[in-house]
Coordinates of C-alpha atoms and ligand atoms in Angstrom, one line a residue:
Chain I
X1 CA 139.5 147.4 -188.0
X2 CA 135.7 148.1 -187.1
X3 CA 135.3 150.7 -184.5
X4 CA 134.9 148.8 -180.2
X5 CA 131.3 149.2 -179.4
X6 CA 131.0 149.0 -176.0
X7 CA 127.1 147.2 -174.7
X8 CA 125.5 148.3 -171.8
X9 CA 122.7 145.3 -171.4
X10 CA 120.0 145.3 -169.0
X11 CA 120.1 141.9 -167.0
X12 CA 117.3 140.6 -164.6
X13 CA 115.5 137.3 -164.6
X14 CA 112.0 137.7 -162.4
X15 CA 112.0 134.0 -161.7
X16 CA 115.0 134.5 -160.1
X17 CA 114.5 136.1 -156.5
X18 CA 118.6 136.3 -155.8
X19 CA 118.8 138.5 -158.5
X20 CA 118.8 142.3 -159.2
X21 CA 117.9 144.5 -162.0
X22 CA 121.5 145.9 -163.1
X23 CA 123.3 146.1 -166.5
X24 CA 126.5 144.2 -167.8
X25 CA 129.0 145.6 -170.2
X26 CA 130.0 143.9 -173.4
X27 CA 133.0 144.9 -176.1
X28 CA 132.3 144.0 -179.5
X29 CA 134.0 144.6 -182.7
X30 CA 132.4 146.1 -185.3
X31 CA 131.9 144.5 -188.2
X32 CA 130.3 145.2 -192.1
X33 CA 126.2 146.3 -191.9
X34 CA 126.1 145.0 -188.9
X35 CA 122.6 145.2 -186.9
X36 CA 122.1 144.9 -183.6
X37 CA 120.9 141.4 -183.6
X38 CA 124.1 140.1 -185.6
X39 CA 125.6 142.1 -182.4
X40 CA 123.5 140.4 -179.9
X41 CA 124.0 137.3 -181.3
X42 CA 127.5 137.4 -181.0
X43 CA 127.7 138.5 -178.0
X44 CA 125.2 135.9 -176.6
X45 CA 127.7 132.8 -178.6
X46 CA 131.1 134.4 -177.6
X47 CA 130.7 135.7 -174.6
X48 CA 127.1 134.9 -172.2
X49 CA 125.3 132.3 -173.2
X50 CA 122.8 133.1 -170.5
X51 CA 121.6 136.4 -172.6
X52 CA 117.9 136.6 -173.3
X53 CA 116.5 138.2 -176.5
X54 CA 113.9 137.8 -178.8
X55 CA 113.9 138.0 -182.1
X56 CA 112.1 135.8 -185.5
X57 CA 112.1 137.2 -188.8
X58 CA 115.3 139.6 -188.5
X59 CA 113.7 141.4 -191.3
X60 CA 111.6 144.1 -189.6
X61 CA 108.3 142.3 -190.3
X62 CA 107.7 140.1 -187.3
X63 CA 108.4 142.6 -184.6
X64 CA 109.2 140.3 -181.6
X65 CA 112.8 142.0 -181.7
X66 CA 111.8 145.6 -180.3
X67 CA 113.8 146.8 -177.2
X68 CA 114.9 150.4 -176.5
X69 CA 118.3 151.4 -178.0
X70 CA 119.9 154.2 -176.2
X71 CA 116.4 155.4 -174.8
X72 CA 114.2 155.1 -178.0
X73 CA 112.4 151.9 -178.6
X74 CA 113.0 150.2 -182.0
X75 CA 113.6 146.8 -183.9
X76 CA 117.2 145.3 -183.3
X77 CA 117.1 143.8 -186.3
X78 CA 116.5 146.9 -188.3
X79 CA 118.8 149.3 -186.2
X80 CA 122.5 149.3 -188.2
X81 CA 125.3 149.7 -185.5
X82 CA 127.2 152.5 -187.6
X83 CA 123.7 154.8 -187.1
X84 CA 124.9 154.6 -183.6
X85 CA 127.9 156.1 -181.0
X86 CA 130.6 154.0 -179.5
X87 CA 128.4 153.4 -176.4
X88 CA 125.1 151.3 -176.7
X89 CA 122.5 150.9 -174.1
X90 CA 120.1 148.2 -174.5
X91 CA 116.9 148.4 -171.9
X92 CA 113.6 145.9 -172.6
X93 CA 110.4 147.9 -173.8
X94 CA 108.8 149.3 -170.6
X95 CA 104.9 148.9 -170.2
X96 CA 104.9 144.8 -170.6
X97 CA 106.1 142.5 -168.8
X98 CA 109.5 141.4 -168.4
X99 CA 110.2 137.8 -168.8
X100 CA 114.3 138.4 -169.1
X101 CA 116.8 140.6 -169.9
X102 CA 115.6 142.4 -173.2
X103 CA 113.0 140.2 -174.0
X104 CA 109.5 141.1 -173.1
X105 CA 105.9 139.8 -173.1
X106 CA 103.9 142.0 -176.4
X107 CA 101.9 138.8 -176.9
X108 CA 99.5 139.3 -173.9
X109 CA 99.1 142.6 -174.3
X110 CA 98.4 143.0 -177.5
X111 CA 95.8 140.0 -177.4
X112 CA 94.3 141.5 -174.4
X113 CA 94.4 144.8 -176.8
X114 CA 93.1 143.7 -179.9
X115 CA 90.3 141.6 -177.8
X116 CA 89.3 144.7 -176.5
X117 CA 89.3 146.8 -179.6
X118 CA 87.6 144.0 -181.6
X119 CA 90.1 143.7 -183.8
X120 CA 88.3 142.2 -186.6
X121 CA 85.5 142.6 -189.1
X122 CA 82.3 142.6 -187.6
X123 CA 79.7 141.6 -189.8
X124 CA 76.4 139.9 -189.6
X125 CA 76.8 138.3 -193.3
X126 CA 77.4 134.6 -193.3
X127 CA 80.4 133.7 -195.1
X128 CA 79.9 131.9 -198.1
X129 CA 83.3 129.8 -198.9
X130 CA 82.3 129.4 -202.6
X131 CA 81.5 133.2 -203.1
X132 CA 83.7 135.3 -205.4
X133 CA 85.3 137.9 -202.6
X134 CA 83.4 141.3 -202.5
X135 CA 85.4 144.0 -204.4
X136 CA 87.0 146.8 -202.9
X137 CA 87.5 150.6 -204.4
X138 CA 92.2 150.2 -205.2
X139 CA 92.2 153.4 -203.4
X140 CA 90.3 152.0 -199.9
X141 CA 92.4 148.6 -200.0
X142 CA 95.3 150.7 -200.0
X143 CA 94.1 152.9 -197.3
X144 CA 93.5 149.7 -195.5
X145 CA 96.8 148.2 -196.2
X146 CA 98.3 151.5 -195.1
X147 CA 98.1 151.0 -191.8
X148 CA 97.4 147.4 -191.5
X149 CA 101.5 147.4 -192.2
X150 CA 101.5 147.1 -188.2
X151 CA 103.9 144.8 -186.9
X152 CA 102.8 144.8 -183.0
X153 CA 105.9 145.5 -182.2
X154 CA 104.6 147.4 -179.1
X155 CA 107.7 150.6 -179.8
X156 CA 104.8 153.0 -180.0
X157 CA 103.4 151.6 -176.7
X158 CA 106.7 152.0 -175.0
X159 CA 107.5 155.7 -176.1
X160 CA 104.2 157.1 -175.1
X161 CA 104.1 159.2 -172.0
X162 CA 100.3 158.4 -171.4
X163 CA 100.7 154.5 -171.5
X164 CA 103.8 154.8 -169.0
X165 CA 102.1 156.6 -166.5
X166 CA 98.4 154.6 -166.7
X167 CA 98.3 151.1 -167.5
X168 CA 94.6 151.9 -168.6
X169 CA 95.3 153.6 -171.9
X170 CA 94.8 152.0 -175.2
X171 CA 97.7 153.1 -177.0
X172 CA 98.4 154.4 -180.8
X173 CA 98.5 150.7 -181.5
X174 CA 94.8 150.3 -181.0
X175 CA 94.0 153.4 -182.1
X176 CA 95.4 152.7 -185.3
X177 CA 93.7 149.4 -185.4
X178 CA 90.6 151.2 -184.8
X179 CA 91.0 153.5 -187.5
X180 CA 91.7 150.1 -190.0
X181 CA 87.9 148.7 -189.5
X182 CA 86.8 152.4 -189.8
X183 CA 87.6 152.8 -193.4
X184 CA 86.8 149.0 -193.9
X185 CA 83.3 149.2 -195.8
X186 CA 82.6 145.2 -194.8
X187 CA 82.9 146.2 -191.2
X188 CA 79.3 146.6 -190.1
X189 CA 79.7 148.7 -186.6
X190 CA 78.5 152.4 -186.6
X191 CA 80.4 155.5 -185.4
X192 CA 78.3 155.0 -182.5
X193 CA 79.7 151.8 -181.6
X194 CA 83.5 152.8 -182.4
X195 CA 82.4 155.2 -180.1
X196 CA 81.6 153.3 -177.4
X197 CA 85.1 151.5 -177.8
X198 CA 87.3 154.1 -177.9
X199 CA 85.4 157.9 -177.2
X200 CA 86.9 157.7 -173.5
X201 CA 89.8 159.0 -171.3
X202 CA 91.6 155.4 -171.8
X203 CA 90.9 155.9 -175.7
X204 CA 91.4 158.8 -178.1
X205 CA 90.6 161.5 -175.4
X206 CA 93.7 160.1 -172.8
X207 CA 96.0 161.1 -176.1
X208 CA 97.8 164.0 -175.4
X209 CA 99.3 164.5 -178.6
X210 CA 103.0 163.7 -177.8
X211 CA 103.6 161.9 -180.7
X212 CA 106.2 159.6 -179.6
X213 CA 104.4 156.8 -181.0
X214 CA 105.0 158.6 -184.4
X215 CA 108.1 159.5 -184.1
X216 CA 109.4 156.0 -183.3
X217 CA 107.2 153.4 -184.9
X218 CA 109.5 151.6 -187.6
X219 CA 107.2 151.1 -189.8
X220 CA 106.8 154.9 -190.7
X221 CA 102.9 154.3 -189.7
X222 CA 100.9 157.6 -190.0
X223 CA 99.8 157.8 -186.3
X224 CA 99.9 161.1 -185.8
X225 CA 97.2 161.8 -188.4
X226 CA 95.3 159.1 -187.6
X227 CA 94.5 160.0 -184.1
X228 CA 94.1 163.5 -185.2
X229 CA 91.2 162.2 -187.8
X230 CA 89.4 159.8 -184.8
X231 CA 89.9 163.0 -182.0
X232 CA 87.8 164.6 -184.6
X233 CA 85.4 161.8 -186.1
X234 CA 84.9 160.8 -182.1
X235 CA 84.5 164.2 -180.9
X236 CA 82.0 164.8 -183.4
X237 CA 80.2 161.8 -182.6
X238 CA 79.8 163.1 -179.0
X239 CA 78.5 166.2 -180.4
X240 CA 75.6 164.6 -182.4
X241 CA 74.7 162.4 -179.8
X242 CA 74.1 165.6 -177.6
X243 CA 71.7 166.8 -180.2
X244 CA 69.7 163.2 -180.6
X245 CA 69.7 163.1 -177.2
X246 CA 67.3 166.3 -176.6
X247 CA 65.8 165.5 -179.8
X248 CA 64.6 161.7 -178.7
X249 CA 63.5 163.1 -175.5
Chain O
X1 CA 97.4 146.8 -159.3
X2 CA 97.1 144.9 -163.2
X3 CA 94.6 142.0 -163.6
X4 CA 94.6 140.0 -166.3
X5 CA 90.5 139.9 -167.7
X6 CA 89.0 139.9 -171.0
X7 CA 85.8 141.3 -169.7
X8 CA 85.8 145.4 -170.6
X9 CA 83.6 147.9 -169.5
X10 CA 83.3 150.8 -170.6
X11 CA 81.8 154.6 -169.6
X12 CA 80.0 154.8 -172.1
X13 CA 78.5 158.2 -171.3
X14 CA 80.8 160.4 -174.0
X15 CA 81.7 162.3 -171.4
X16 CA 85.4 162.5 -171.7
X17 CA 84.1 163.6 -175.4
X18 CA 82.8 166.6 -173.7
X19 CA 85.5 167.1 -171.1
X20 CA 88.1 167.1 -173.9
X21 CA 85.9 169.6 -175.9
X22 CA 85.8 172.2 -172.7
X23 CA 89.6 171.7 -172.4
X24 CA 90.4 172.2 -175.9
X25 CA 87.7 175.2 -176.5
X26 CA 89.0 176.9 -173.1
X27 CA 92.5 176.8 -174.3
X28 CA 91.6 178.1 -177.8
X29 CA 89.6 180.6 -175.7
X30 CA 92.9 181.6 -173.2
X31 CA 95.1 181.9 -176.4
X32 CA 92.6 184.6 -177.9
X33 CA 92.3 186.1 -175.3
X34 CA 95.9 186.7 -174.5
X35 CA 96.5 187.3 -178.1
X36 CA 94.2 190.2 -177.3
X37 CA 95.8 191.0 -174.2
X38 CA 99.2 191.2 -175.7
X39 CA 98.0 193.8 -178.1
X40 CA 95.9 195.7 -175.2
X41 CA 98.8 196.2 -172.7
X42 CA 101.6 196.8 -175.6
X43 CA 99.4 199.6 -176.6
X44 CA 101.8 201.4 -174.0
X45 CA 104.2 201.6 -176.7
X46 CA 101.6 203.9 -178.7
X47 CA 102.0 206.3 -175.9
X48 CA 100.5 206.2 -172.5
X49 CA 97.8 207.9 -173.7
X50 CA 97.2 205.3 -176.3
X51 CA 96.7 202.3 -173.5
X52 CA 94.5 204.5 -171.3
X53 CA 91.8 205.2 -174.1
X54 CA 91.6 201.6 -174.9
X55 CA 91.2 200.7 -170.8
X56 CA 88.3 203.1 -170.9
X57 CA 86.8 202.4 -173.8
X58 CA 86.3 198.6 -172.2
X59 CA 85.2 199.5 -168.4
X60 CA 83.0 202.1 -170.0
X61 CA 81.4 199.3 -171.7
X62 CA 81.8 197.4 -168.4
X63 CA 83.9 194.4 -170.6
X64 CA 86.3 194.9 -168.2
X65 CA 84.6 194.5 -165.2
X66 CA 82.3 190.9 -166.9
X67 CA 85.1 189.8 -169.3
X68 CA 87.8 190.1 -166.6
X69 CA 85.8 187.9 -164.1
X70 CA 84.6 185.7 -167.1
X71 CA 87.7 184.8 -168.0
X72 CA 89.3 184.4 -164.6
X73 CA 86.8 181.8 -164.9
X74 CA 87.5 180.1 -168.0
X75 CA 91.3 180.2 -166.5
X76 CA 89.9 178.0 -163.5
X77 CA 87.8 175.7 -165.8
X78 CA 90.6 175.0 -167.9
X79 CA 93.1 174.5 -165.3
X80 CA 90.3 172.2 -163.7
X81 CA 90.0 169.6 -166.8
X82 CA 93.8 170.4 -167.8
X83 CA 94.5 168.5 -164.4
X84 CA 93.1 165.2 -165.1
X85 CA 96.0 164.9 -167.5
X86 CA 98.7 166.4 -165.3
X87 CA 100.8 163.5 -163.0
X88 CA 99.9 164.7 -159.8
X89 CA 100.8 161.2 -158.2
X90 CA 104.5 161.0 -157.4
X91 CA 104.8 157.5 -158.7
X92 CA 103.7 159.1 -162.7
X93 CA 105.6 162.1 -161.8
X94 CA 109.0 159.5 -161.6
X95 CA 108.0 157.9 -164.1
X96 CA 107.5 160.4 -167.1
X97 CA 110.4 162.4 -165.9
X98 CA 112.6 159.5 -166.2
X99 CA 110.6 158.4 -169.6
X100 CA 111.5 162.2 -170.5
X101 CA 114.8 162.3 -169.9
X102 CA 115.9 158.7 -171.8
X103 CA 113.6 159.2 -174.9
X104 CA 115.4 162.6 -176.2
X105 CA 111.8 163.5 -177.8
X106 CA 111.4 167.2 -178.4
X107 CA 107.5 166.6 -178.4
X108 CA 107.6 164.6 -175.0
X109 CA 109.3 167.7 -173.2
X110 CA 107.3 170.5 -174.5
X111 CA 104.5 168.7 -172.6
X112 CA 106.3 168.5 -169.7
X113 CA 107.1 172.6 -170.2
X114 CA 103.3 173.2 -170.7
X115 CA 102.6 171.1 -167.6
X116 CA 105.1 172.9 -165.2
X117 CA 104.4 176.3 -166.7
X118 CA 101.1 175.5 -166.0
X119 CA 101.2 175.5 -162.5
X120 CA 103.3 178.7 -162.5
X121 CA 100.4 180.1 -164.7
X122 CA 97.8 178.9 -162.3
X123 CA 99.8 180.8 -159.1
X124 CA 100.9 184.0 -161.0
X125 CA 98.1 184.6 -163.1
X126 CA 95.7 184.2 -160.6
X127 CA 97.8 186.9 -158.3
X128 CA 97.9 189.4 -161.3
X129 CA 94.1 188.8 -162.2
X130 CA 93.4 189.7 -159.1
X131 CA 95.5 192.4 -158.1
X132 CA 94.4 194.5 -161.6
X133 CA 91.2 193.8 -161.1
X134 CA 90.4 194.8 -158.1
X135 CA 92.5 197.7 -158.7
X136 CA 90.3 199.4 -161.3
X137 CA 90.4 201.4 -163.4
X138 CA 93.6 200.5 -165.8
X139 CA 95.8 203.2 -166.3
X140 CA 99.5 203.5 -168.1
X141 CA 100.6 205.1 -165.2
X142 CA 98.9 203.0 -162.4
X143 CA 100.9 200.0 -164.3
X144 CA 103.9 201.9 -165.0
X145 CA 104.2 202.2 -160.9
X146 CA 103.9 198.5 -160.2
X147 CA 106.8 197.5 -162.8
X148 CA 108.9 200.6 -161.7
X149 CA 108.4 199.2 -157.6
X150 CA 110.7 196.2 -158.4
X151 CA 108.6 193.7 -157.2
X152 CA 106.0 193.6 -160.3
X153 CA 108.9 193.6 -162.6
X154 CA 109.9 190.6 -161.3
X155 CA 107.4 188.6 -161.7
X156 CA 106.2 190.1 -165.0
X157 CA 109.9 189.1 -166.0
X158 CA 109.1 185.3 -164.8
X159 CA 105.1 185.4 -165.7
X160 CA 105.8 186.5 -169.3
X161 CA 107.6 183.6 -170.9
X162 CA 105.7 181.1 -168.8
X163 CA 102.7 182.4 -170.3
X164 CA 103.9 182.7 -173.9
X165 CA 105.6 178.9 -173.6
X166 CA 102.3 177.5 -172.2
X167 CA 100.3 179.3 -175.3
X168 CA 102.5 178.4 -178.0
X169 CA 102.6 174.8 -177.3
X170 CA 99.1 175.0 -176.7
X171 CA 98.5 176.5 -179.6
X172 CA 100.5 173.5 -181.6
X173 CA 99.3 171.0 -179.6
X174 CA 95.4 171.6 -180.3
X175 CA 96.7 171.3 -183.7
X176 CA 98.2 167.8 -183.5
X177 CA 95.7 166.6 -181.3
X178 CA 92.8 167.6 -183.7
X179 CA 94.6 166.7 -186.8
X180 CA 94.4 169.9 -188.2
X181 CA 98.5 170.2 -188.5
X182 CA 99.3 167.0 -191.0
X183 CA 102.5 164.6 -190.3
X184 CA 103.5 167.0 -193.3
X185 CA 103.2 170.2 -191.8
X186 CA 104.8 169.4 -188.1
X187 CA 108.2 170.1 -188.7
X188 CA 107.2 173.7 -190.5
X189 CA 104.2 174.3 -187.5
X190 CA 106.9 174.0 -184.9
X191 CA 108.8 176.4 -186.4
X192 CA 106.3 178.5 -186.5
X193 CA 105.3 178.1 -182.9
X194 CA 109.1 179.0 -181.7
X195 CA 108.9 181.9 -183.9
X196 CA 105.3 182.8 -182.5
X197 CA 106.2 182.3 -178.9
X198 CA 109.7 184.4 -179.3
X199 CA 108.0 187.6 -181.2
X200 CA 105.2 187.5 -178.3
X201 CA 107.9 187.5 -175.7
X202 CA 110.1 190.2 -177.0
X203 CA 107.0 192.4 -177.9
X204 CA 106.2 191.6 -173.8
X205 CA 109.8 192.3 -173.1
X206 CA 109.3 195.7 -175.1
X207 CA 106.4 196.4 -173.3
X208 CA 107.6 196.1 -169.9
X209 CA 110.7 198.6 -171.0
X210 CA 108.4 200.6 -171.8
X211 CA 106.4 201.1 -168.3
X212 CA 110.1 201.1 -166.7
X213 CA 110.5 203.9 -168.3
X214 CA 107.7 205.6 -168.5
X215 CA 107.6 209.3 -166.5
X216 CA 104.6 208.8 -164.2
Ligands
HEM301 C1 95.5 177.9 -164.5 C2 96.6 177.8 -165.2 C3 96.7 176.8 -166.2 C4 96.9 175.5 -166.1 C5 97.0 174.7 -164.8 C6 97.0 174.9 -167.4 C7 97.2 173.5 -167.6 C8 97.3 173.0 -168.8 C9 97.8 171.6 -169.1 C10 98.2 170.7 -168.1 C11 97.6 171.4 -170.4 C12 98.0 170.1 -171.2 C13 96.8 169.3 -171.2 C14 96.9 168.1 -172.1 O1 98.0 167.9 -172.8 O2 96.0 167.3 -172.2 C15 97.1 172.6 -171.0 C16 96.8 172.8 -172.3 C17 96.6 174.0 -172.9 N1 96.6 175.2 -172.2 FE1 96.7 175.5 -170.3 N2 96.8 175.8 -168.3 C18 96.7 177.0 -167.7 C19 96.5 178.3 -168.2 C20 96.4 178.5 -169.5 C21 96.3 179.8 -170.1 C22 96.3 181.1 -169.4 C23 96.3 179.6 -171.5 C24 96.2 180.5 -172.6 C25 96.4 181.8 -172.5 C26 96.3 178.2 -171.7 C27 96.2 177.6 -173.0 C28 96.3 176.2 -173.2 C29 96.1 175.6 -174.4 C30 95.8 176.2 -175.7 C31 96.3 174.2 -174.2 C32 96.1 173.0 -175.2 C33 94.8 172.5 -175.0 C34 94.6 171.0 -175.3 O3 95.7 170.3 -175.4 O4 93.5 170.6 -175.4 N3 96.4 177.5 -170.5 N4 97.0 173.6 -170.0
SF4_302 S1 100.3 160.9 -179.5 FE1 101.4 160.6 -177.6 S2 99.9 160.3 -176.1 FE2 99.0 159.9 -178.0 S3 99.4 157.7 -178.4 FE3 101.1 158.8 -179.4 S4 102.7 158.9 -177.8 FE4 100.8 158.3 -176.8
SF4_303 S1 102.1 151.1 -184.8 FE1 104.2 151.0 -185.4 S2 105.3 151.1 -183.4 FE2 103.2 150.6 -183.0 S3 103.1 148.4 -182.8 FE3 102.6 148.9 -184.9 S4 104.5 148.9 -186.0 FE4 105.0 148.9 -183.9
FES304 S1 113.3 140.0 -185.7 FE1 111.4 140.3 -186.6 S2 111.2 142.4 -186.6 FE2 113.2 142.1 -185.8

């Protein structure tokens, strides 16, 4: 016999004006390895249809199936039920918005995010289809692929302090993406112009250093030293421009 | 009020650049300088004489009478930029104390504690700034008869740890902020920190003793 789990499961539907934000209570059985979204899923066929959750890949690598579990964001898919006490509380991801229950709207965020971040290589070469690809130093492509391991899952988002409070601020996510094209040799934009993007209270300087983002992002990326390096490379930045400033006067 | 836009502008002054500069060089500025304090006023435990030489040797050299002013400015200026980061808005207040209090995050609070400390800081240490200053010159046993009135001891008792809370999680956090402590090194820096802030408090706690019981 597994151990009783008991659910406590936000419920509102906006489209529904009758309706209040409150939570329902589910029993569940334990069973073998089971994740949350074997648990949600059960609970959704045997007893409420009319749950809403998301989830895609239930392998930790789409990231549509983030919610907060017992006040810490994370994936459901990834989260084992034994890692966790008898009682479960199951909230959607603060910061977006809520389209039901536990299952939220990342996708306009995080296109509205990586719009403004310019999240993509900027270069002024014309691509040649019949080219060989550039090469690439091992050691930068796995930089690169070091924190391009980002699922958008939005956990890091919902456990920062700073993006709760003000809407405006970018978020470790973007940061991060940030970072990415930095250390990309085939993006053409200068510090000056990463500047521009993201040397502001809404970017790197609105971080307070909280590290929630690190401390809950599933996929383990290095945030924390990555803002740290940009809060330096940015600040710096700052500081030359001082100097060229006098200088070009 | 959120809009929906894929238009972005952007200040692109590099201002906050310098604003977060200020705050971060003011704070590294407040630690030293209380490191320095800490060492001045537990001097006292040398012997009265001891603290007396060393309060002379600085208003001879008038570095009482700029540096105290000086940094009573600093102390403003940093409180000044520290306070575009501090939820003064009742709405952010609710919200990060709720945010607080589901996450569990260590990190999270100690924010909070620098924040509210802060404004304790910004109250007390302004009172005790002014009241030494303009009460010149420092002497064991001119200090000794504040903490020995009741009232001083007091609120040295509340003033101490607030300060020494504030500064130690300053002192960590300029370090995470800046990248200069590693994802590697957290766990250990922390530690270090709590180990910091408690030796800082009991030399303070020493201290005070010490002018209770000192014969005037
Ligand atoms: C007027 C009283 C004070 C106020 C209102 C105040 C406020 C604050 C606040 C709100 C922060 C957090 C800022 C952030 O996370 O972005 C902070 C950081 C800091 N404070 Fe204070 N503080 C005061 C006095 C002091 C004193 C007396 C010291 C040192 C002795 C000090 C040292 C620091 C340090 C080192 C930091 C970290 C700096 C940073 O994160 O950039 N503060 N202060
Ligand atoms: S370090 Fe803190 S303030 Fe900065 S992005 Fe991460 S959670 Fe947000
Ligand atoms: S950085 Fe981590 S927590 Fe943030 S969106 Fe990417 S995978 Fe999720
Ligand atoms: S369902 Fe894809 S990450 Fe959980």
């Amino acid at each position: 016999m597994g151990r009783k789990l008991k659910f406590e499961i936000f419920r509102y539907n906006p489209n529904d004006p009758k309706l209040v934000p409150h939570t329902d209570l589910f029993d569940l059985e334990e069973t073998d390895s089971m994740t949350l979204f074997i648990a949600l899923t059960r609970i959704r066929e045997e007893q409420d249809p009319s749950l809403q959750f998301d989830f895609c890949c239930r392998a930790g690598i789409c990231g549509s199936c983030a919610m907060v579990i017992n006040g810490r964001p994370g994936l459901a898919c990834k989260t084992l039920t034994k890692e966790l006490p008898n009682n479960i509380t199951l909230m959607p991801l603060p910061v977006f918005k809520l389209i039901g229950d536990l299952s939220v709207d990342t996708g306009t965020w995080f296109r509205a995010m990586n719009e403004n971040v310019g999240s993509w290589i900027h270069t002024d070469k014309s691509f040649d289809p019949n080219a060989q690809e550039e090469r690439m130093e091992n050691a930068v492509a796995e930089e690169i692929y070091e924190l391009e391991r980002c699922v958008e899952c939005g956990c890091c988002v919902a456990a920062c302090g700073t993006a709760n409070m003000r809407e405006d601020f970018v978020g470790a996510v973007a940061l991060n993406r940030i970072a990415r094209f930095m250390l990309d040799p085939r993006d053409e934009r200068t510090e000056k112009e990463y500047f521009e993007i993201i040397g502001t209270d809404e970017g790197i300087f609105g971080c307070m250093g909280l590290l929630a983002c690190e401390d809950v992002c599933p996929k383990n990326l290095p945030l924390q030293d990555q803002l740290g390096i940009l809060r330096r490379k940015m600040g710096w930045t700052a500081v030359k421009q001082l100097f060229n400033f006098r200088k070009t006067r | 009020m959120a809009i929906d836009t894929t238009i972005f502008v952007r200040d692109r002054s590099g201002i906050a650049a310098y604003l977060d500069w200020l705050q971060a060089l003011t704070g590294v500025g407040l630690i030293l300088f209380m490191w320095s304090h800490m060492v001045l006023v537990a001097s006292v435990n040398l012997g009265a004489g001891a603290m007396n030489t060393l309060a002379r040797f600085f208003e001879e050299t008038y570095m009482a009478q700029v540096g105290g002013p000086l940094i009573g400015i600093t102390f403003l200026l940093h409180f000044v930029l520290a306070a575009r980061k501090v939820p003064f808005r009742s709405d952010q207040q609710a919200t990060i104390w709720k945010h607080g209090k589901f996450l569990h995050h260590t990190d999270t609070w100690l924010w909070l504690v620098q924040v509210s400390t802060a404004m304790i800081i910004l109250i007390m240490g302004s009172i005790h700034m002014w009241t030494v200053l303009t009460d010149l010159p420092i002497t064991a046993a001119k200090s000794a008869a504040r903490v020995q009135g009741g009232f001083w001891l007091v609120f040295y008792l509340i003033l101490l740890p607030m300060v020494e809370l504030h500064v130690g999680i300053g002192f960590y956090r300029i370090g995470v902020k800046w990248g200069f402590i590693k994802r590697k090194q957290r766990k250990g820096m922390k530690k270090f920190e709590n180990i910091l802030t408690g030796i800082f408090v009991l030399i303070g706690l020493i201290t005070i003793i010490r002018f209770l019981t000192l014969t005037i």
